[in-house]
Coordinates of C-alpha atoms and ligand atoms in Angstrom, one line a residue:
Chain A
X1 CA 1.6 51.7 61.3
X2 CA 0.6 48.1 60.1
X3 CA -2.6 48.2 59.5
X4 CA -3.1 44.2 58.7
X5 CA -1.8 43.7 61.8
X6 CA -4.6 46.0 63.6
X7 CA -6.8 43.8 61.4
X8 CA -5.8 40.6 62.6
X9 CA -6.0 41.5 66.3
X10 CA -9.3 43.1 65.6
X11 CA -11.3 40.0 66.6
X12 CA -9.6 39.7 69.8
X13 CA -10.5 43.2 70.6
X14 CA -13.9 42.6 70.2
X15 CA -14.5 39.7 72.3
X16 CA -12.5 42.5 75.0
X17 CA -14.7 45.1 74.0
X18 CA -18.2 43.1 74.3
X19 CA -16.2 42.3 78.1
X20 CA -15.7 46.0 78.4
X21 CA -19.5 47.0 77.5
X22 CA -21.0 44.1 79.3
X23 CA -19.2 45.6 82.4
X24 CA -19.5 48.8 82.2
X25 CA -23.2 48.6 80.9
X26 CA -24.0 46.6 84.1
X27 CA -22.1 49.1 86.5
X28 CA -23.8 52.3 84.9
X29 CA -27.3 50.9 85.3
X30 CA -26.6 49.5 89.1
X31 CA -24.9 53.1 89.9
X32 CA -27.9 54.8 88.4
X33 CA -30.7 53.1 91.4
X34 CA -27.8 53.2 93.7
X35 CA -27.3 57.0 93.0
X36 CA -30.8 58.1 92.9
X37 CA -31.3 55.8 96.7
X38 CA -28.5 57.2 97.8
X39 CA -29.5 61.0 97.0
X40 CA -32.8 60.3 98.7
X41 CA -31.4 58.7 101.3
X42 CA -29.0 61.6 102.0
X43 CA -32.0 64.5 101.7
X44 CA -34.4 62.6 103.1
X45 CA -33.9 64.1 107.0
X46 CA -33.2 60.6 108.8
X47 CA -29.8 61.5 110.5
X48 CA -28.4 58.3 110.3
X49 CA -29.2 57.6 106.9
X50 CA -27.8 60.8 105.7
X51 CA -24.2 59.9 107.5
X52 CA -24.1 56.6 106.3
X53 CA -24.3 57.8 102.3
X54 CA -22.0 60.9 103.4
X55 CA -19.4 58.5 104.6
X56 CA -19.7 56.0 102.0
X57 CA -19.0 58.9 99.5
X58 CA -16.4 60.8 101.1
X59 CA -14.5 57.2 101.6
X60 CA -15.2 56.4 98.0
X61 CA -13.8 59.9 96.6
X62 CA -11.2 59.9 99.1
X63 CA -9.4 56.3 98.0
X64 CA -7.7 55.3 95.1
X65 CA -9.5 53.6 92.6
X66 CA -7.4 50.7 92.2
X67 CA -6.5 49.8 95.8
X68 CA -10.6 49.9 95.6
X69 CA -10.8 47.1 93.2
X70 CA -8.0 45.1 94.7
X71 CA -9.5 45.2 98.0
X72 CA -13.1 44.0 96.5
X73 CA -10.6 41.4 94.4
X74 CA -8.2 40.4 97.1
X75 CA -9.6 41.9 100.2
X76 CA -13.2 40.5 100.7
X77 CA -12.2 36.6 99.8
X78 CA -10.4 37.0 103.3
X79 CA -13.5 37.8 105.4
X80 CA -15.5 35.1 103.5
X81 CA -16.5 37.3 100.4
X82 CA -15.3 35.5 97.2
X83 CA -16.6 36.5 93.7
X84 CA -15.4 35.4 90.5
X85 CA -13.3 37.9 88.0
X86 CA -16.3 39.5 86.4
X87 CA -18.7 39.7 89.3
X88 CA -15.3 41.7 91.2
X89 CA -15.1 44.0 88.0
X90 CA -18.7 44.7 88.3
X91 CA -19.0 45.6 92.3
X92 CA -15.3 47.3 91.9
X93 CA -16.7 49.9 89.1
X94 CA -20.0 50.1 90.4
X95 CA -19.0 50.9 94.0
X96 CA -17.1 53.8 92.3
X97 CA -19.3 55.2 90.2
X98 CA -22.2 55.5 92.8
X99 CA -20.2 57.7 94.8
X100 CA -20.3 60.0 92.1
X101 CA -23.7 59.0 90.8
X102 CA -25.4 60.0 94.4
X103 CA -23.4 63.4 94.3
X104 CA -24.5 64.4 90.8
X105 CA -28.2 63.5 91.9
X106 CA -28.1 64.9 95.3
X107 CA -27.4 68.3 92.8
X108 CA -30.3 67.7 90.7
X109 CA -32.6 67.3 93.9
X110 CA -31.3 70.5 95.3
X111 CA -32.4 72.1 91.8
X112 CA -35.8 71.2 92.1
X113 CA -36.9 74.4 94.5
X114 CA -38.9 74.2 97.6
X115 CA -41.6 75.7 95.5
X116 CA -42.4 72.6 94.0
X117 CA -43.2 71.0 96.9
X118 CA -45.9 73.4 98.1
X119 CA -47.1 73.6 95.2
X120 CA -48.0 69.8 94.9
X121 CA -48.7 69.9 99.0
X122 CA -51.6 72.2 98.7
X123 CA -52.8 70.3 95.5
X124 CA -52.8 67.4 98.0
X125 CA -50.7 65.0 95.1
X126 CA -49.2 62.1 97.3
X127 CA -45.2 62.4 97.9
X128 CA -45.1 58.9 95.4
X129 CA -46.5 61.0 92.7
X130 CA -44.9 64.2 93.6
X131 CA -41.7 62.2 93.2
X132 CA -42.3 60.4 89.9
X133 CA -43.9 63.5 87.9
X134 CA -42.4 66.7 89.4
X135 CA -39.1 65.6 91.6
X136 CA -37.4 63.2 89.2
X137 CA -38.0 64.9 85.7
X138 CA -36.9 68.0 86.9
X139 CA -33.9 66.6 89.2
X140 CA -32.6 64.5 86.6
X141 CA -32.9 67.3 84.0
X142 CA -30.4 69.5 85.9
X143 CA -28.1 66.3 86.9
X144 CA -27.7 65.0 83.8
X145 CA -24.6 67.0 82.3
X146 CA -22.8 65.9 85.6
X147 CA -24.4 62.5 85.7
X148 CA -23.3 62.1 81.5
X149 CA -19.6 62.8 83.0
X150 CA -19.9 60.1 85.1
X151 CA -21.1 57.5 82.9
X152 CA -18.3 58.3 80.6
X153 CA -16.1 58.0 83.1
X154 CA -16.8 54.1 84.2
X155 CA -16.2 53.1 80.9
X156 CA -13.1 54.8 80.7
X157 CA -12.4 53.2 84.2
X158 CA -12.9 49.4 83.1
X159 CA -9.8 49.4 82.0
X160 CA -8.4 49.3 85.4
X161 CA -10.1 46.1 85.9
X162 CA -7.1 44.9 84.1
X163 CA -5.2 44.5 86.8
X164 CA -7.4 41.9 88.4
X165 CA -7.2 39.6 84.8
X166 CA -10.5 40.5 83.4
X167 CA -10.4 40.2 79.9
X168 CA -11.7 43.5 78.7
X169 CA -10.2 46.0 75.5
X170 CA -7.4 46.6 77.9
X171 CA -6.4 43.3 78.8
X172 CA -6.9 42.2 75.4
X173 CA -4.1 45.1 74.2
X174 CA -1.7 44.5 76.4
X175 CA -1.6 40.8 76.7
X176 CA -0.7 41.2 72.9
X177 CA 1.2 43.8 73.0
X178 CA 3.7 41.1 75.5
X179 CA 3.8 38.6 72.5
X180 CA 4.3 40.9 69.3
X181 CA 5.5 44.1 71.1
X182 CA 3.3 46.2 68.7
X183 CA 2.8 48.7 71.2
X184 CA 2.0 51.8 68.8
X185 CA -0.8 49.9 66.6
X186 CA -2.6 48.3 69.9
X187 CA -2.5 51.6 71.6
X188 CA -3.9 53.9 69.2
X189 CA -6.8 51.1 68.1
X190 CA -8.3 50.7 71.5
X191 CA -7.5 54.6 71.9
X192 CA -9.9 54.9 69.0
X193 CA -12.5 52.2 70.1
X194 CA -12.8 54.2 73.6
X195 CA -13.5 57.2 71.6
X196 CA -15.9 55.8 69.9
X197 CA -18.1 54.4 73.1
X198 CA -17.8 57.8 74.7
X199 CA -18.9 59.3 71.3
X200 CA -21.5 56.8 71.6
X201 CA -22.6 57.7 75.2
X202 CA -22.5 61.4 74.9
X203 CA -24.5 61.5 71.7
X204 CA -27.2 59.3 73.2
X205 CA -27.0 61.9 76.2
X206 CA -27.5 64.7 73.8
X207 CA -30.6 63.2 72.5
X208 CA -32.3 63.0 76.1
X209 CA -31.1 66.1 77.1
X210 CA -32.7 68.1 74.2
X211 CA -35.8 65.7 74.9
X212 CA -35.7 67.0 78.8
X213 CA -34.9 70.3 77.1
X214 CA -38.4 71.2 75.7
X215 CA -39.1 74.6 75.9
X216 CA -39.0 75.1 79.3
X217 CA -35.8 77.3 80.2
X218 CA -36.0 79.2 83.7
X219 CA -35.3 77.5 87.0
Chain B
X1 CA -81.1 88.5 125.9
X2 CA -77.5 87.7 125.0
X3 CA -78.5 84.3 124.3
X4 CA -80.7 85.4 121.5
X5 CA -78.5 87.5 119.9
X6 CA -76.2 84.7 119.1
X7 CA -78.9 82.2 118.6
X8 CA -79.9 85.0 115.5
X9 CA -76.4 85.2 114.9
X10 CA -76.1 81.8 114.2
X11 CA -79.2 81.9 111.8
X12 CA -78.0 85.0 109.8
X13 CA -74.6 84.3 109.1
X14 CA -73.0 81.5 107.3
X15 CA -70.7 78.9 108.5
X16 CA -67.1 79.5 109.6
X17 CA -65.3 77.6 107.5
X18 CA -61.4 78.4 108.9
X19 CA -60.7 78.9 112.7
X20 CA -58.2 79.5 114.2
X21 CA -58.1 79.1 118.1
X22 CA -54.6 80.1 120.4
X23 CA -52.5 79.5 117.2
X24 CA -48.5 79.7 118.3
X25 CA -45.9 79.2 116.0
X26 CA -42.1 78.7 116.5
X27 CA -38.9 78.3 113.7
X28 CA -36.9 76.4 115.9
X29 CA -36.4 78.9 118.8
X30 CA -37.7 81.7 117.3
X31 CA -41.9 82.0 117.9
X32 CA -43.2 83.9 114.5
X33 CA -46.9 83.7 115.5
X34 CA -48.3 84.7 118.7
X35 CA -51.9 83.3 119.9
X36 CA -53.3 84.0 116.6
X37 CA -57.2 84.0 116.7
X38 CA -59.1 84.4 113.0
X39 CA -62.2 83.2 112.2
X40 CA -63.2 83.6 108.2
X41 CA -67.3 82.3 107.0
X42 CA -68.2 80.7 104.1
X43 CA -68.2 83.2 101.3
X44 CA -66.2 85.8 103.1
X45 CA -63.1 87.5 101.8
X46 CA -60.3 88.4 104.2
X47 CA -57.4 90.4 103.0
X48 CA -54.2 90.1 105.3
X49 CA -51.9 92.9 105.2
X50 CA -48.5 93.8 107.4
X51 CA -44.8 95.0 107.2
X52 CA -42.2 92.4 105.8
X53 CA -41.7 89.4 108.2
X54 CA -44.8 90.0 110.4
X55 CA -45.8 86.1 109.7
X56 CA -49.0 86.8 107.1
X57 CA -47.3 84.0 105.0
X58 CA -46.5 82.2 107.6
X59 CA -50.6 82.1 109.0
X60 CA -52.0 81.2 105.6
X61 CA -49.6 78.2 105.3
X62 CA -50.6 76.8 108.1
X63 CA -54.1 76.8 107.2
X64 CA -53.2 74.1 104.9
X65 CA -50.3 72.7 107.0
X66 CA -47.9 73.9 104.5
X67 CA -46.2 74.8 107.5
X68 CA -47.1 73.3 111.7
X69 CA -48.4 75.3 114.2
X70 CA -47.0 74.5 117.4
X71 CA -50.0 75.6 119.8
X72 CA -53.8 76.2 119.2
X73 CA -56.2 74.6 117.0
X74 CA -56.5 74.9 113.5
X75 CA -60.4 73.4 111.9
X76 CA -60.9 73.9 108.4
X77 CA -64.4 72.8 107.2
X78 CA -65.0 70.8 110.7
X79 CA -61.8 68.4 110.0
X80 CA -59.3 70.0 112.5
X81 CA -55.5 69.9 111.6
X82 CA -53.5 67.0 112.9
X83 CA -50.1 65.1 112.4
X84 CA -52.5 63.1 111.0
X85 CA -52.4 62.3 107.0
X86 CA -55.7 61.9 106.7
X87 CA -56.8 65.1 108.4
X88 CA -54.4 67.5 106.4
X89 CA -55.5 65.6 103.1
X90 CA -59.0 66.2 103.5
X91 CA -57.9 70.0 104.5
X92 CA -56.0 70.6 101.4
X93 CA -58.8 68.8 99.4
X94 CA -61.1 72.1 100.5
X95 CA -58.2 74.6 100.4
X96 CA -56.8 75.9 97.2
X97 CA -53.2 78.0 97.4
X98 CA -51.7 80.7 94.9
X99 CA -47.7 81.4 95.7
X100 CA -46.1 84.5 95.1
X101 CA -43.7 82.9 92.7
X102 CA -46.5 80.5 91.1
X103 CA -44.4 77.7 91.7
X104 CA -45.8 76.4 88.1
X105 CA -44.8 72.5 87.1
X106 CA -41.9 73.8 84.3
X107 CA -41.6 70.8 82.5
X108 CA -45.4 70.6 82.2
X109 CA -47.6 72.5 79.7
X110 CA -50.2 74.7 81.3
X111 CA -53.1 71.9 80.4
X112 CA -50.4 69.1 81.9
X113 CA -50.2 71.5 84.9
X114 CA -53.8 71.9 85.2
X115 CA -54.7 68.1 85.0
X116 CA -52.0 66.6 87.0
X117 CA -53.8 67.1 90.2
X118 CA -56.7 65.8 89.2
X119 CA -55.9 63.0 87.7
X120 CA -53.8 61.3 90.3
X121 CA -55.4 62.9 93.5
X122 CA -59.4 62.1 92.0
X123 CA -58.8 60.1 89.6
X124 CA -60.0 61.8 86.9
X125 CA -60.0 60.3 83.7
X126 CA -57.5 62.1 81.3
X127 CA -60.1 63.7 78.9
X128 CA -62.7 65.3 81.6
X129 CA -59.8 66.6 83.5
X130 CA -58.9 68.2 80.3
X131 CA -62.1 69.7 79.4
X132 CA -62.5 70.8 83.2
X133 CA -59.1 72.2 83.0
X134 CA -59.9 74.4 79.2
X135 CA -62.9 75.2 81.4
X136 CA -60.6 77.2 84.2
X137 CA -58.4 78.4 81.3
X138 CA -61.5 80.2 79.9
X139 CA -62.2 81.9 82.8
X140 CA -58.8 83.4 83.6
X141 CA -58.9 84.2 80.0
X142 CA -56.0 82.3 78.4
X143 CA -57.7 79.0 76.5
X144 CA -55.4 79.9 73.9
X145 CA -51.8 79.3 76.3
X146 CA -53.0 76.1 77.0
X147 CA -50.2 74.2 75.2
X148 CA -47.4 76.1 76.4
X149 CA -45.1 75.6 78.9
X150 CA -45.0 78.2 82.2
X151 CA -41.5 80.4 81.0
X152 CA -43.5 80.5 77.6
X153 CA -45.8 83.1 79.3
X154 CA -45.8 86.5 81.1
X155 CA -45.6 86.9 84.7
X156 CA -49.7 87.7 84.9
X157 CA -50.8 85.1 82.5
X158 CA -48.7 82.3 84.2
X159 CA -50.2 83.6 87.7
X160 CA -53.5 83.0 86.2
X161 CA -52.5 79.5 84.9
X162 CA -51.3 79.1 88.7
X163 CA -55.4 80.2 89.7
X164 CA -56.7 77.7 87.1
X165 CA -54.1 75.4 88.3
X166 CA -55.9 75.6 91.8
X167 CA -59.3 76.3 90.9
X168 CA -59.3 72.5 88.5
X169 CA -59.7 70.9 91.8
X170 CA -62.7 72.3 92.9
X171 CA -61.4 74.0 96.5
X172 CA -64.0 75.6 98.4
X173 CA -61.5 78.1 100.3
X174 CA -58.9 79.8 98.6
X175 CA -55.5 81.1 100.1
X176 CA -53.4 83.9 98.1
X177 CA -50.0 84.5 99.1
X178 CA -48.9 88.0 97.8
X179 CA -50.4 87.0 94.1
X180 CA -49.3 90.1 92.3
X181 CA -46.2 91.3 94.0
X182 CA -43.8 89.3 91.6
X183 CA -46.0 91.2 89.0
X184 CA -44.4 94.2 86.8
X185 CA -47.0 96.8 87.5
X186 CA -48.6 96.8 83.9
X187 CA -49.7 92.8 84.7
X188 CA -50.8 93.4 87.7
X189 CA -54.0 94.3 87.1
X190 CA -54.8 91.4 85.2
X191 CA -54.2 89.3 88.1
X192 CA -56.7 90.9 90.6
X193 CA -59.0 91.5 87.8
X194 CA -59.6 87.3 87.9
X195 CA -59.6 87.5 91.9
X196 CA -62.0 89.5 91.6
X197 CA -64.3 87.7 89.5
X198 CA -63.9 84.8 91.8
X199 CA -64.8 87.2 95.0
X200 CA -68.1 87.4 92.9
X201 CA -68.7 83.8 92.5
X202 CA -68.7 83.8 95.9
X203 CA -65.4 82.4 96.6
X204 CA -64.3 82.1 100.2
X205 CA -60.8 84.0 99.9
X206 CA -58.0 84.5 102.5
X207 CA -55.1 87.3 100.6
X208 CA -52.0 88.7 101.7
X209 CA -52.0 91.3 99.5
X210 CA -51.0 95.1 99.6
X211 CA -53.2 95.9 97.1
X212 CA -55.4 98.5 98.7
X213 CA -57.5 99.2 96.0
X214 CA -58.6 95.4 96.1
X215 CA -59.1 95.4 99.7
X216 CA -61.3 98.4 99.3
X217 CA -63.4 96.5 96.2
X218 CA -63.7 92.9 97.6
X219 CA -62.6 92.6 101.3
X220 CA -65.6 92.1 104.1
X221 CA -62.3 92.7 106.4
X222 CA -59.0 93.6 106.5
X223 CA -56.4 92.0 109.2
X224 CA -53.3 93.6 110.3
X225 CA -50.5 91.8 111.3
X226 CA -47.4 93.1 113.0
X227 CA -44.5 90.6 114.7
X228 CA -46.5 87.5 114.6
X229 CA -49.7 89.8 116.2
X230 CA -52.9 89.9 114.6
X231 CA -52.8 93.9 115.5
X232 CA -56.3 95.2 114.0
X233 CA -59.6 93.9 112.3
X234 CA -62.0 96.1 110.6
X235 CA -64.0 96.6 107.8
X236 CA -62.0 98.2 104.7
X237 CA -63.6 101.3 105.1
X238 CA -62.6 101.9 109.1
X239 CA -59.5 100.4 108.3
X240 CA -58.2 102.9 105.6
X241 CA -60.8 105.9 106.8
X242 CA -60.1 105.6 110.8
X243 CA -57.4 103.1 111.8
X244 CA -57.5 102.5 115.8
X245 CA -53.9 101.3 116.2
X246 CA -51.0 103.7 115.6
X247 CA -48.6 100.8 114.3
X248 CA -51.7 100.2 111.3
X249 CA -51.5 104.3 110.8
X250 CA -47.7 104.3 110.6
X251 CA -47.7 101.1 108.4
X252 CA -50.2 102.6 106.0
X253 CA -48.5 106.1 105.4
X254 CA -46.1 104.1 104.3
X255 CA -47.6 101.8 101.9
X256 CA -50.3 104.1 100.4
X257 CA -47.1 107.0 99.6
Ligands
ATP1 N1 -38.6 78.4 107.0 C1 -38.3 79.3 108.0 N2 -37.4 79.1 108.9 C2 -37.1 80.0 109.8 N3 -37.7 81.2 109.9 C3 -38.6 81.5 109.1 C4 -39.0 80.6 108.0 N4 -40.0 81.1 107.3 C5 -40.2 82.4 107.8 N5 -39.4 82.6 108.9 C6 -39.4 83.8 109.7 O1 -40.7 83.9 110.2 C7 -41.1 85.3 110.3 C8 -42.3 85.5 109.5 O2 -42.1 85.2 108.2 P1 -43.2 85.3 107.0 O3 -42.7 84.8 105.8 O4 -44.5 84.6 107.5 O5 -43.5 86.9 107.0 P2 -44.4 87.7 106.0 O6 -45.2 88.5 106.8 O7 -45.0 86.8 105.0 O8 -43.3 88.6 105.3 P3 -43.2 89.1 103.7 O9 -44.1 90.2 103.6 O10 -41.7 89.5 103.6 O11 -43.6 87.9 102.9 C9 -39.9 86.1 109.7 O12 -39.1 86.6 110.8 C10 -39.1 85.0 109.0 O13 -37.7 85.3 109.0
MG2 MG1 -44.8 86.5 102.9

């Protein structure tokens, strides 16, 4: 392995990496509200709420990811929809990470117990602050091993944003690899940069979960 | 003659605080509670007892709308029970509610679950809900689990945290939904010990409780319910000594073996 070589291609990997965290970092935040609507949306009793998020999902999870992205990338611009390379990449990997967000949150809601809810009932705390203090600590408490899958998961899937000519890690790796065929060395440096972010990721997701952890075990 | 017999009635005895009139109440097709008539007065302690799945849970929730009645009216402190918000707020401002399974805050200390209430329902500012809420703690007799969290205590002590809970804001009826029967029998006591002590501050109290023993101490009457029937109302003593209906004689052989 040529390690000088890694060294000089290192510079182009990390305008491709900033690429790759800029668009994952936007789709993980947007999938996040998107997820936690959704799962309200599809507990909150409104029939035709609840189908609409049921059938967005079901499509989502149902379809391959990349004829996803090339429909956002080549599909839309024919019914009038046209958005740049980046902006694509973003909507592509956020539409596909909601559908799991919303799943993983829909479980945390179903944690929560019907207990809770009479309990703050007959204390007579409004549903806004039953929500912010009781629902979502404790919903997001039992999603987040789930939800931390996710989020690894769309960086991971960045890469396939490739294949629309975004100019992420991927993208960066193998357009070189096409001038100095140095497949081996490309492959196992953005291997290791990928393990890195996740490394990243799941650490930071340790932290919150032992901070959502606090003593309080049970239900 | 009849007319001054209620008109002394009405002087003697304190206000009714929870009536209800008629009540009917259906899960889906199902009807759980038949023309349920109950009228409890200020002060006044009512103990509800029944075979499983006779509705007693089912009446006291919908004192506090917990759960709709479909027919009848339901007035709790003069403000009768609507669909509208503002009627079942002011309701469950005067009612407080202890669950079987305490259905404690978790991820909140017992303080946090003693202030939360307060602070966002009354506005409360942080520290007086705090010292109301040590206050409460005192008087079920655990100041000193303030800090922890609810599966940091035994079953009777987080029951009491669930009174205290209830008690910080101020209700001036109290419902009890089978408080102790979660309970291993060495905690129970504990538990009826401070429902007890409340009867004596002169606590208006509707239980669903098969303690007998606490019927007989605190209860002014005792209500048997059987398939969504209110069945039988008598003072404690008639009702254990000489029960009229033969469902409330069967029932009771079988709870008090
Ligand atoms: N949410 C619900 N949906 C449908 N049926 C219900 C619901 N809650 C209670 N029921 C039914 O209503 C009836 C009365 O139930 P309820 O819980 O009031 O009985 P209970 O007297 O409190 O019994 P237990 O002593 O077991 O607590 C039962 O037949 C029960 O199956
Ligand atoms: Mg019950």
């Amino acid at each position: 392995m040529d390690f000088t070589y890694i060294l000089d291609a290192l510079p182009d990997l990390m305008s491709g990496l900033k690429m790759t965290l800029m668009v994952s970092g936007l789709a993980i935040i947007l999938s996040c509200l998107i997820g936690a609507l959704g799962a309200a949306l599809r507990t909150s009793g409104f029939k035709p709420a609840e189908y609409a998020v049921r059938g967005y999902v079901e499509f989502i999870r149902g379809t391959p990811y990349l004829v996803q992205i090339f429909f956002i990338f080549y599909g839309l611009p024919s019914l009038g929809l046209r958005f740049s390379v980046f902006w694509s990449g973003v909507i592509a990997l956020t539409v596909w990470a909601s559908a799991f967000q919303i799943e993983n949150f829909r479980a945390g809601l179903a944690a929560v117990g019907r207990g809770m809810n009479d309990a703050s009932a007959s204390l007579g705390l409004h549903r806004w602050h039953h929500a912010l203090f009781v629902v979502l600590p404790l919903a997001a408490r039992a999603a987040l091993p789930s939800s931390m899958n996710t989020l690894v998961a769309t960086v991971k899937n960045s890469a396939y944003l490739q294949a629309i000519g975004l100019v992420e890690l991927t993208f960066v790796a193998v357009d070189r690899i096409a001038y100095d065929f140095r497949a081996i060395e490309m492959f196992f440096t953005i291997c290791v940069i990928y393990l890195l972010c996740v490394f990243a990721l799941s650490g930071l997701g340790h932290l919150v979960e032992q901070r959502l952890n606090r003593p309080f075990a049970g239900r | 003659m009849k007319d001054n017999d209620r008109r002394d009635g009405w002087t003697k005895r304190p206000e009714v605080c929870v009536a209800l009139t008629g009540v009917d109440k259906w899960f889906g097709a199902v009807q759980v509670l038949h023309d349920i008539n109950l009228e409890v007065r200020k002060g006044e302690k009512v103990v509800v007892c029944g075979p499983s799945g006779s509705g007693k849970s089912t009446m006291i929730r919908c004192i506090n709308h917990l759960e709709k009645h479909q027919k009848g009216r339901i007035v709790v402190n003069g403000t009768e029970l609507t669909d509208h918000n503002r009627d079942i707020d002011r309701v469950r401002r005067d009612v407080g509610m202890v669950f079987q399974n305490f259905n404690l805050y978790p991820h909140l200390t017992v303080l946090e679950n003693c202030t939360l209430a307060p602070r966002w329902v009354k506005g409360v500012a942080r520290k007086d809900a705090e010292a109301l809420a040590l206050g409460y703690l005192e008087r079920v007799r655990i100041p000193d689990k303030a800090h922890f969290y609810p599966s940091q205590l035994s079953g009777g002590q987080q029951q009491r945290a669930a009174i205290a809970r209830s008690l910080c804001m101020n209700p001036k009826i109290m419902l009890f939904d089978e408080p102790t029967s979660a309970l291993d029998p060495e905690l129970v006591r504990e538990v009826l010990d401070t429902m007890v002590q409340l009867a004596r501050d002169g606590m208006t109290m509707v239980c669903v409780t098969h303690e007998m023993g606490f019927a007989r101490q605190v209860a002014d009457r005792v209500i048997f319910m059987d398939a969504g029937r209110i069945v039988e109302t008598a003072a404690p003593e008639e009702f254990f000594g000489n029960p009229r209906e033969s469902r409330t004689r069967t029932f009771l052989k079988q709870i008090l073996h």
